[in-house]
Amino acid sequence: MLGMSRREFLLGSAATFAASSTTYAIAKNALSADLQLPLNYLSHEIVPGKITEHMMGFGIGGPAPTIRFKQHQTKTIDVVNNLREASIVHWHGLRHQNDMDGVPYLTQKPIEMGERFRYNVTSPDAGTFWYHPHCNTLDQMGRGMTGLLIVEELEDPGFDHDLALNIRDFRLGTDGQFVAMFKPRLAARGGTLGTVSTVNWQVQPTYDFPAGSLVRLRLAVTDVTRVGNYQISGADAHVIALDSHPVPQPLPASDILLAPGQRADVALRMPDKEGEVAELFLNILSGPRLMATFRSVGPSLGRSLAELKQLPRNPVKEPDLANAEILDFTFGWTPDGAEPLQSICGSLGYVFWSINRKPWLGDTPGPLDPLATMKLGKSYILRLRNNTPNDHPIHLHGLAFKLIRSDKRQLPPLFTDTALLQSGETMDVALVADNPGYWAFHCHVIEHQKTGLTGYLRVEG
Ligand code: C2O
Ligand code: CU
Ligand code: CU
């Protein structure tokens, strides 16, 4: 990007970009990556007895691999695009280098079919993160491309087991095959829900753990639409981290509200008797829906939740509220007459939403201007105003922000990368702009993201 202005980059100075990326590829190919992440088509039995065709995934054959590395380590990941369309991979929640963030046109060009791109993935924070495409996002995520990324604490907190739970729906018909990914009239409202709820691509899986052992459950809602309330019952359990950041006090695991993109780490103490179970439920209007079962096996290990070490705080800077500048963002309808732009990352064919009256589809070359520019090292309050009757999980790449206040409810003073902004709510969140770059800022209901509820913020380096 040296010698090139952002505007030139976004407009696509194709020749310059191609030349520099070729040099990069040759130099890096000398060494093999820590992990190969092929993007493939596949079939899988999600609903028992029915093979779902035309799925898209990471790796070969099944659900996306859970990627693990230690805090501050760097992992090289080669994404090889075996799809017949362009893609790109974003690492949700990582406060890393902008050019590894995986947003088309903003941080790199899309990875076209047959191409390979090497990501150097690293994180200053420990916790539960995830990864997904940011190109033709509704279709690619909808067909299966979502996986967990776990950054381990430098010091082991003392669990016996650690289980990633990739929680999401699929939109399948009674024959187990995909139905249309969305309905336009729902995309203009709360979004289109899936028809089959899964955990790790299974309907109501059961996991066995030693009786009386301590298990760290990592819940990640990677669904494109569903906001849900989750509950663990049948055993002692509490929430120890939300959206990868440890909570100061453990919270009850009976009322865990998770929107698309959000995560919760739960410390679970397995029941003492062989065959006893703990259960994960999703509470929906019609009642609790069983999502997964955790079953005790063998003699009790007799462990206690009190033996766990407190998770260390992540190195996120406290914003200086007294000197913070306020930046306003209004989430609303799109101005009349906005037309969807076509791009190699697909289009849903509609523009319904906008931020500050500017709709962006998130994966087209533009808009050329950031919604706001922040100075490196300064504190800001982002005033998020929801002018719509729907909820929007608002996500910011590359930075963590702190929940400050709402005009509707009491907010816990937690850091996050994705906050659920309720209908009609105005919420203040604050951050220190300590990571330079161009950071995507959007609703994580993918139908909203893809129909205008996307923009980006710039942190001047
Ligand atoms: Cu999971 Cu642009 O986000
Ligand atoms: Cu993200
Ligand atoms: Cu939304």
XYZ file of C-alpha atoms and ligand atoms in Angstrom:
466
model
C 0.000 0.000 0.000
C 3.059 2.242 0.129
C 2.899 5.218 -2.179
C -0.789 4.673 -2.740
C -3.589 6.670 -1.246
C -6.578 4.886 0.215
C -8.785 6.382 -2.457
C -6.592 4.907 -5.208
C -6.620 1.563 -3.468
C -10.384 1.489 -3.100
C -10.882 2.597 -6.657
C -8.738 -0.365 -7.564
C -5.414 0.604 -9.012
C -5.377 -2.934 -10.327
C -1.948 -3.049 -11.918
C -0.104 -1.813 -8.837
C -2.024 -4.134 -6.588
C -1.468 -7.232 -8.712
C 2.264 -6.584 -8.928
C 2.721 -6.203 -5.184
C 0.597 -9.222 -4.293
C 2.572 -11.452 -6.681
C 5.854 -10.510 -5.044
C 4.330 -11.242 -1.680
C 3.055 -14.653 -2.792
C 6.430 -15.760 -4.142
C 8.365 -14.705 -1.071
C 5.915 -16.382 1.292
C 5.393 -19.605 -0.632
C 8.908 -20.686 0.213
C 7.605 -21.690 3.641
C 4.580 -23.845 4.209
C 1.814 -22.437 6.373
C 0.886 -23.709 9.846
C -2.583 -24.508 8.555
C -4.162 -25.082 5.155
C -7.733 -23.863 4.993
C -9.270 -24.940 1.692
C -12.676 -23.499 0.792
C -14.705 -26.377 -0.620
C -18.129 -27.589 -1.646
C -19.347 -30.563 0.330
C -22.318 -32.661 1.397
C -23.108 -33.513 4.994
C -25.733 -35.291 7.057
C -27.121 -32.503 9.246
C -30.633 -33.849 9.650
C -30.335 -37.593 10.447
C -31.005 -39.711 7.388
C -30.761 -36.810 4.921
C -27.627 -35.671 3.113
C -27.568 -31.920 2.547
C -25.923 -31.118 -0.790
C -24.334 -27.872 -1.955
C -22.849 -26.945 1.365
C -19.770 -24.756 1.518
C -17.104 -25.269 4.132
C -13.573 -24.885 5.347
C -11.560 -28.060 5.030
C -12.741 -31.309 3.599
C -15.850 -33.184 4.529
C -17.266 -31.732 7.728
C -17.711 -28.663 9.888
C -14.986 -26.014 9.926
C -11.925 -26.902 12.001
C -11.617 -25.091 15.327
C -8.415 -23.087 15.043
C -6.373 -22.747 18.237
C -3.265 -20.818 19.109
C -1.812 -19.036 22.113
C -2.164 -15.345 22.894
C 0.530 -13.299 21.044
C 1.535 -16.254 18.838
C 1.248 -15.894 15.074
C -0.309 -18.620 12.997
C 0.072 -18.635 9.219
C -3.055 -19.845 7.464
C -3.226 -20.496 3.741
C -6.733 -20.016 2.421
C -7.061 -21.883 -0.869
C -10.200 -21.008 -2.756
C -11.552 -24.154 -4.428
C -15.001 -22.586 -4.903
C -16.309 -21.430 -8.263
C -16.656 -17.891 -6.912
C -14.589 -15.318 -5.038
C -14.251 -15.394 -1.254
C -12.230 -13.860 1.569
C -11.802 -14.808 5.236
C -12.364 -12.476 8.188
C -11.237 -13.254 11.768
C -14.055 -11.889 13.895
C -12.984 -10.045 17.039
C -9.231 -10.033 16.519
C -7.495 -6.718 17.220
C -4.833 -7.445 14.663
C -3.161 -5.839 11.677
C -5.569 -4.260 9.230
C -4.160 -5.982 6.137
C -5.022 -9.402 7.660
C -8.661 -8.480 8.398
C -10.222 -9.976 5.273
C -12.611 -7.304 4.013
C -12.811 -6.947 0.224
C -11.509 -3.659 -1.189
C -11.001 -2.223 2.285
C -8.058 -4.422 3.317
C -7.311 -6.721 0.353
C -8.835 -7.791 -2.928
C -11.211 -10.758 -2.922
C -9.566 -14.180 -3.234
C -10.744 -15.326 -6.640
C -11.465 -18.934 -7.527
C -8.291 -20.987 -7.722
C -6.320 -18.378 -5.777
C -4.546 -18.674 -2.471
C -4.000 -16.039 0.215
C -1.811 -16.353 3.267
C -3.107 -14.812 6.491
C -0.843 -14.197 9.471
C -3.273 -14.441 12.337
C -2.377 -13.222 15.815
C -4.158 -11.758 18.822
C -3.191 -9.642 21.829
C -6.343 -10.966 23.557
C -7.177 -14.463 24.721
C -10.696 -15.767 24.271
C -13.297 -17.215 21.958
C -13.346 -15.754 18.450
C -14.546 -17.034 15.097
C -13.988 -16.780 11.378
C -16.161 -16.482 8.300
C -16.155 -15.121 4.756
C -16.856 -11.462 3.989
C -17.732 -11.968 0.300
C -21.056 -13.317 -0.945
C -21.468 -13.519 2.801
C -25.096 -14.587 3.163
C -24.731 -17.526 0.806
C -21.274 -18.629 1.934
C -22.037 -18.397 5.656
C -25.554 -19.754 5.128
C -24.151 -22.845 3.419
C -21.754 -23.607 6.267
C -18.687 -21.361 6.247
C -18.397 -20.409 9.929
C -15.783 -21.738 12.359
C -14.406 -21.035 15.816
C -11.021 -19.579 16.579
C -9.721 -20.010 20.095
C -6.901 -17.936 21.512
C -5.605 -19.662 24.632
C -4.505 -17.788 27.743
C -0.765 -17.886 28.437
C -1.520 -19.539 31.750
C -3.889 -22.528 31.803
C -6.993 -21.623 33.852
C -7.399 -25.269 34.960
C -10.233 -26.909 33.027
C -10.244 -30.649 32.344
C -11.853 -30.167 28.929
C -12.537 -27.378 26.460
C -15.372 -27.687 23.934
C -16.126 -25.346 21.032
C -19.842 -25.044 20.251
C -20.594 -23.605 16.843
C -24.248 -22.643 17.229
C -26.219 -21.876 14.105
C -29.223 -22.663 11.960
C -29.454 -23.934 8.434
C -32.307 -23.077 6.084
C -33.313 -26.543 4.963
C -36.537 -27.923 3.551
C -38.108 -31.186 4.756
C -35.904 -33.053 2.248
C -32.785 -31.723 4.001
C -31.844 -29.478 1.046
C -31.281 -25.727 1.143
C -34.222 -23.446 0.537
C -33.845 -19.757 -0.478
C -31.345 -18.062 1.841
C -33.679 -15.134 2.567
C -37.012 -13.506 1.926
C -36.762 -9.860 0.851
C -39.666 -8.702 3.030
C -37.936 -10.240 6.074
C -34.540 -8.816 5.117
C -36.258 -5.418 5.383
C -37.368 -6.384 8.909
C -35.683 -8.661 11.459
C -34.102 -11.057 8.982
C -34.948 -14.559 7.764
C -34.559 -17.341 10.332
C -33.185 -20.793 9.597
C -35.284 -23.938 9.897
C -32.892 -26.374 11.612
C -30.947 -25.419 14.754
C -27.572 -27.093 15.123
C -24.499 -27.305 17.318
C -21.349 -28.247 15.422
C -23.524 -29.152 12.426
C -25.503 -31.687 14.462
C -29.054 -31.630 15.717
C -28.967 -32.112 19.514
C -25.524 -33.716 19.844
C -24.468 -35.418 23.087
C -20.958 -34.956 24.518
C -19.512 -37.251 27.188
C -17.238 -35.901 29.917
C -15.908 -37.457 33.121
C -18.372 -37.055 35.999
C -17.442 -34.228 38.349
C -15.004 -32.667 35.828
C -14.657 -29.021 34.825
C -15.521 -28.175 31.231
C -15.095 -24.890 29.415
C -17.932 -24.523 26.938
C -17.323 -21.937 24.245
C -20.631 -20.865 22.776
C -20.394 -18.920 19.537
C -23.486 -17.865 17.633
C -22.315 -17.938 14.039
C -25.828 -17.809 12.614
C -26.639 -15.160 10.010
C -29.844 -13.998 11.736
C -30.938 -15.515 15.026
C -30.790 -13.575 18.290
C -31.381 -16.060 21.090
C -31.475 -16.609 24.797
C -29.433 -19.599 25.957
C -29.463 -21.498 29.208
C -27.475 -24.329 30.769
C -29.473 -26.494 33.138
C -28.904 -29.613 35.191
C -25.496 -28.705 36.637
C -23.472 -25.897 38.183
C -22.422 -23.506 35.444
C -21.590 -19.856 35.060
C -20.531 -17.413 32.380
C -16.870 -16.398 32.704
C -16.367 -14.391 29.497
C -18.496 -12.628 26.902
C -17.313 -11.844 23.379
C -13.804 -13.057 24.334
C -13.433 -10.693 27.295
C -13.560 -12.097 30.841
C -16.410 -10.766 32.991
C -15.333 -9.283 36.358
C -17.834 -11.475 38.265
C -19.177 -14.832 37.051
C -22.733 -14.486 35.707
C -25.538 -17.039 35.921
C -25.642 -19.372 32.911
C -29.437 -19.260 32.901
C -30.059 -16.215 30.749
C -27.353 -15.742 28.106
C -28.509 -13.413 25.345
C -26.445 -13.948 22.206
C -26.896 -12.216 18.867
C -25.168 -13.220 15.634
C -21.429 -12.818 16.137
C -21.508 -12.960 19.940
C -19.828 -15.539 22.177
C -20.028 -16.741 25.775
C -17.526 -18.871 27.694
C -19.221 -21.020 30.305
C -17.535 -22.894 33.143
C -19.498 -26.117 33.624
C -19.084 -28.575 36.479
C -20.308 -31.979 35.320
C -22.782 -33.832 37.586
C -21.269 -36.439 39.925
C -23.262 -39.511 38.870
C -22.617 -41.518 35.744
C -25.384 -40.901 33.177
C -26.526 -37.574 34.657
C -26.690 -34.719 32.175
C -26.379 -30.981 31.798
C -28.269 -29.455 28.885
C -27.983 -26.416 26.670
C -31.315 -24.878 25.752
C -32.292 -22.102 23.405
C -35.344 -20.326 24.790
C -37.752 -19.406 22.048
C -41.334 -18.162 22.227
C -42.799 -21.645 22.000
C -40.604 -22.841 24.898
C -37.090 -24.190 25.474
C -35.431 -25.983 22.539
C -32.788 -28.564 23.443
C -29.541 -27.769 21.604
C -26.942 -30.100 23.157
C -26.497 -32.562 26.021
C -23.402 -33.042 28.203
C -23.386 -36.474 29.872
C -21.321 -37.619 32.844
C -19.348 -40.842 32.466
C -17.188 -42.828 34.901
C -16.421 -42.141 38.549
C -16.561 -38.516 39.723
C -13.350 -36.481 39.529
C -14.840 -34.457 42.368
C -13.641 -31.114 41.083
C -15.076 -27.761 42.062
C -15.618 -24.532 40.109
C -13.732 -22.714 42.866
C -10.513 -24.437 41.744
C -10.487 -22.497 38.468
C -8.165 -19.536 38.097
C -9.814 -16.222 37.324
C -9.284 -15.453 33.619
C -6.785 -12.620 33.233
C -8.092 -9.346 31.833
C -7.204 -8.728 28.185
C -4.915 -5.765 27.418
C -7.681 -3.431 26.185
C -7.122 0.244 27.026
C -9.699 2.045 29.187
C -11.218 4.918 27.201
C -10.782 8.390 28.703
C -14.455 9.381 28.878
C -13.824 12.910 30.157
C -11.868 13.793 27.023
C -13.569 11.570 24.491
C -14.990 13.034 21.308
C -18.546 11.930 20.465
C -19.191 10.412 17.048
C -22.803 9.919 15.949
C -24.091 6.953 13.991
C -27.715 6.530 13.007
C -28.869 3.139 11.827
C -31.911 3.510 9.639
C -33.635 2.995 6.338
C -31.896 3.630 3.110
C -32.538 6.878 1.210
C -35.124 6.451 -1.571
C -33.845 5.344 -4.926
C -30.624 3.653 -3.795
C -29.751 0.855 -6.200
C -27.739 -2.237 -5.276
C -24.320 -2.381 -6.903
C -23.223 -5.615 -8.471
C -19.899 -7.012 -7.324
C -17.957 -10.227 -7.599
C -18.938 -10.763 -3.951
C -22.597 -11.006 -4.936
C -25.634 -8.865 -4.254
C -28.989 -9.663 -2.670
C -30.536 -7.283 -5.205
C -31.927 -4.830 -2.633
C -30.849 -1.859 -0.557
C -32.945 -1.475 2.587
C -30.673 -0.053 5.277
C -28.020 2.588 5.893
C -25.702 4.115 8.463
C -25.929 7.921 8.577
C -28.058 7.724 5.418
C -25.182 6.096 3.515
C -25.841 2.518 2.444
C -22.888 0.291 1.635
C -23.148 -3.366 0.727
C -19.810 -4.040 2.386
C -18.145 -5.901 -0.429
C -18.227 -3.516 -3.349
C -15.464 -1.011 -4.136
C -16.885 1.834 -2.063
C -18.024 3.990 -0.361
C -14.761 5.750 -0.656
C -15.149 7.727 2.550
C -15.105 6.381 6.077
C -18.125 7.146 8.278
C -15.643 8.736 10.706
C -11.917 9.199 11.081
C -10.307 8.761 14.483
C -6.872 9.842 15.628
C -4.479 7.177 16.808
C -4.430 6.891 20.594
C -7.455 9.137 21.222
C -10.639 8.124 23.030
C -14.043 8.267 21.335
C -17.636 7.716 22.293
C -19.616 6.132 19.491
C -23.261 7.143 19.897
C -25.265 4.372 18.249
C -28.807 5.455 17.445
C -31.282 2.851 16.250
C -33.967 4.551 14.174
C -35.636 1.296 13.240
C -38.143 -1.079 14.848
C -35.654 -3.983 14.634
C -32.674 -5.098 16.722
C -29.201 -4.846 15.201
C -26.044 -6.533 16.513
C -23.527 -3.812 15.672
C -20.013 -5.095 15.043
C -16.743 -3.200 14.707
C -13.639 -4.867 13.320
C -10.143 -4.492 14.770
C -11.021 -2.650 18.001
C -12.769 -3.509 21.256
C -15.275 -1.046 22.680
C -16.794 -0.655 26.119
C -20.530 -0.480 26.821
C -21.199 2.838 28.552
C -24.893 3.721 28.653
C -28.260 3.223 27.027
C -31.457 5.265 27.087
C -33.423 2.037 27.637
C -31.574 -0.178 30.097
C -28.672 -0.695 32.447
C -25.547 -1.850 30.592
C -22.785 -3.911 32.198
C -19.367 -2.198 31.832
C -17.989 -4.854 29.479
C -15.717 -4.758 26.459
C -16.940 -6.297 23.230
C -16.714 -6.188 19.440
C -20.444 -6.805 18.838
C -23.246 -5.096 20.778
C -26.937 -5.797 20.382
C -28.626 -2.456 19.745
C -32.296 -2.853 20.537
C -35.107 -1.359 18.481
C -35.349 2.380 19.075
C -32.412 2.359 21.477
C -29.563 4.862 21.696
C -26.412 3.400 23.181
C -23.048 4.969 23.919
C -19.962 2.809 23.601
C -16.387 4.012 23.999
C -12.965 3.023 22.748
C -9.369 4.047 22.425
C -8.507 4.243 18.716
C -5.263 2.337 19.151
C -5.244 0.176 16.021
C -4.598 2.017 12.746
C -6.475 1.017 9.624
C -9.816 0.819 7.874
C -12.225 -1.114 10.070
C -15.529 -2.437 8.823
C -18.528 -1.442 10.960
C -21.799 -3.230 10.335
C -24.840 -5.096 11.530
C -24.154 -8.818 11.894
C -27.594 -9.839 10.668
C -26.089 -10.647 7.296
C -29.199 -9.686 5.309
C -28.933 -6.221 6.886
C -25.187 -6.039 6.288
C -25.626 -7.036 2.628
C -28.468 -4.577 2.006
C -26.829 -1.410 3.292
C -26.185 -1.560 7.053
C -22.417 -1.405 6.591
C -19.733 1.235 6.669
C -16.229 1.595 7.946
C -14.227 3.683 10.393
C -10.728 4.865 9.843
C -8.042 5.092 12.503
C -5.270 7.343 11.235
C -1.885 5.712 11.654
Cu -18.025 -11.214 11.866
Cu -17.470 -8.035 9.459
O -17.749 -9.608 10.661
Cu -15.457 -8.925 12.449
Cu -29.339 -5.299 11.537
